[in-house]
Amino acid sequence: MGPWLEHDAVLEGIAAWPTPADLKRAGKARIDARLKKHGCRRHATWAGQIVSALEHQTVVVAGTDAAATVLPHLARQLIARRAQRADVAAQVEALVQAHPLYQVLTSMPGIRGPGRRRPCWPRPWARPPGTGAQLASYAGLAPVTRRCGSSIRGEHVCHGGNKRLKRAMFPSAFASLRSDPVSRAYYQRKRDQGKRHNQAVLALAHRRILTLHAMIRDGALYDPQPATKLPAAA
């Protein structure tokens, strides 16, 4: 039942019947009805699996009676905490949607709108840093040249910068590969140049933060260029 604990319907069942004996007395029909009442779409399947597991159970776990006292309280507390979390999330969502840059930010592929998981930005800003390069440096996405004396040993990604923004831009860039032909073309170009997957995604994240800076600066929505008109690879 472990993975099912994410569903409030299962927690309601635990609160009502906290022990295997309680579940057996309740029976499949009542378990099914409770799961259905609290919004479980697979109520019949889950009820059947619970009853089947009970029929195959042969070991009596020590402390079951004590658990019968504790589990209902824990289940109710968890249900309440989830309701509170959903309420706070709804309020935060409303604040985010009210921000003047909301439509600009979410127009970029990989940065999703309400009801879906999306990167957590450190904070919405009224105006970005002076240049895209400064924003990339702030995020720790600007490539740094490694030197030894007068020789250049290549470039590597900076390990500093705003880690929250950097962690937001990387999965955002990766997610854009599924929906944005421009991102896919740029990523593939970097791969063809011999970069590993993570290096190519970081390069894409750097390119996208430059684009994002221009979007915020101009208040403009994302306008992808055709893949055939991409600028030369950096």
Coordinates of N, CA, C and O in Angstrom, one line a residue, residues 86 89-94 96-97 102 106 111-119:
A86 N -2.1 22.4 -0.5 CA -2.8 22.7 -1.8 C -3.3 24.1 -1.7 O -3.3 24.8 -2.8
A89 N -0.4 26.5 -2.2 CA 0.0 26.4 -3.6 C -0.9 27.2 -4.5 O -0.4 27.9 -5.5
A90 N -2.2 27.1 -4.3 CA -3.2 27.9 -5.1 C -3.0 29.4 -4.9 O -3.0 30.1 -5.9
Q91 N -2.7 29.8 -3.7 CA -2.4 31.2 -3.4 C -1.2 31.7 -4.1 O -1.1 32.8 -4.7
V92 N -0.1 30.9 -4.0 CA 1.2 31.2 -4.7 C 1.0 31.3 -6.2 O 1.5 32.2 -6.9
E93 N 0.2 30.3 -6.7 CA -0.1 30.3 -8.2 C -0.8 31.5 -8.6 O -0.4 32.1 -9.7
A94 N -1.7 32.0 -7.8 CA -2.4 33.2 -8.2 C -1.5 34.4 -8.2 O -1.6 35.3 -9.1
V96 N 1.7 34.3 -8.7 CA 2.6 34.2 -9.9 C 1.9 34.6 -11.2 O 2.5 35.3 -12.0
Q97 N 0.7 34.2 -11.3 CA 0.0 34.5 -12.6 C -0.3 36.0 -12.7 O -0.5 36.6 -13.8
Y102 N 4.6 37.1 -16.1 CA 4.2 35.7 -16.1 C 4.0 35.1 -17.5 O 4.5 34.1 -17.9
T106 N 6.4 32.1 -19.2 CA 5.8 30.8 -19.5 C 5.6 30.6 -21.0 O 5.2 29.5 -21.4
I111 N 9.3 26.1 -19.7 CA 8.8 26.8 -18.5 C 7.3 26.7 -18.5 O 6.7 27.4 -19.3
R112 N 6.8 25.9 -17.7 CA 5.4 25.6 -17.8 C 4.5 26.4 -16.9 O 4.9 27.1 -16.0
G113 N 3.2 26.4 -17.3 CA 2.2 27.2 -16.6 C 1.5 26.5 -15.5 O 2.0 25.5 -15.0
P114 N 0.4 27.0 -15.0 CA -0.3 26.5 -13.8 C -0.6 25.0 -13.9 O -1.0 24.5 -15.0
G115 N -0.7 24.3 -12.8 CA -1.1 22.9 -12.8 C -0.1 21.9 -13.2 O -0.3 20.7 -13.2
R116 N 1.1 22.4 -13.6 CA 2.2 21.5 -14.0 C 3.4 21.8 -13.2 O 3.6 23.0 -12.8
R117 N 4.3 20.9 -13.1 CA 5.6 21.1 -12.5 C 6.4 22.0 -13.4 O 6.5 21.9 -14.6
R118 N 7.1 23.0 -12.7 CA 7.9 23.9 -13.5 C 9.1 24.3 -12.6 O 9.0 24.2 -11.4
P119 N 10.2 24.9 -13.2 CA 11.3 25.3 -12.4 C 10.8 26.3 -11.4 O 9.9 27.1 -11.6

